[in-house]
Coordinates of C-alpha atoms in Angstrom, one line a residue:
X1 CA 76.1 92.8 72.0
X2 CA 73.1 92.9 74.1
X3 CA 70.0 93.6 72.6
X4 CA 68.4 95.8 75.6
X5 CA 69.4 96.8 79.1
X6 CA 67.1 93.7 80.2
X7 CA 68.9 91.3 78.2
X8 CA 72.2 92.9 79.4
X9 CA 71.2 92.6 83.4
X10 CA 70.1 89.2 82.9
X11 CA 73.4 88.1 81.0
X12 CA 75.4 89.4 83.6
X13 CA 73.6 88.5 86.7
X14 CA 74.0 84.8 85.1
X15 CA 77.4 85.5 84.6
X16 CA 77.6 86.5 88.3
X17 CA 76.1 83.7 89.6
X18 CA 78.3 81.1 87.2
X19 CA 81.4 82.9 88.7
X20 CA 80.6 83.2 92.0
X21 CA 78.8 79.5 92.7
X22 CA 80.0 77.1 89.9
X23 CA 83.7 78.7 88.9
X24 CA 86.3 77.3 91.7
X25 CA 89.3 78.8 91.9
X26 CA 92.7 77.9 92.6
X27 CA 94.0 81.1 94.3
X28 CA 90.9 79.7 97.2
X29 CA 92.1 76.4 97.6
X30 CA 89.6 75.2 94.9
X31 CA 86.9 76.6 96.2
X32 CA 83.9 78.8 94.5
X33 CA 84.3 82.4 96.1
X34 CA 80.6 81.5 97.7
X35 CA 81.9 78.2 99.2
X36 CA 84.9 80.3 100.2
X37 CA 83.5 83.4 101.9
X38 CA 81.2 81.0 103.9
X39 CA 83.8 79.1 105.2
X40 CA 85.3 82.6 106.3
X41 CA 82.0 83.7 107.6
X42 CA 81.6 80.3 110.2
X43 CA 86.0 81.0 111.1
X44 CA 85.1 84.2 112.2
X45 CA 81.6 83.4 114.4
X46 CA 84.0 80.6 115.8
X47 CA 86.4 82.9 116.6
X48 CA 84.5 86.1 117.9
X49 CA 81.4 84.3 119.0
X50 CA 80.0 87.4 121.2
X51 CA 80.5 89.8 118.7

């Protein structure tokens, strides 16, 4: 239960953050989704470069 709507944002934006940059994942080759959507972000400047 959360106390107030402060306490709830600030539980979930921590939970956000643990999931998204600490939590790897094997479904992204054990990667964080962070560490995994910037790998996609540098294949696709690599690949479409003048885009």
């Amino acid at each position: 239960w959360f106390t107030s709507l402060l306490h709830a944002r600030a539980v979930i934006r921590a939970w956000t953050q643990e999931y998204n940059e600490e939590r790897p994942k094997k479904k992204l080759g054990g990667l964080t989704p962070a560490a995994y959507a910037k790998t996609l972000a540098a294949k696709a400047a690599t690949i479409n470069p003048g885009l």
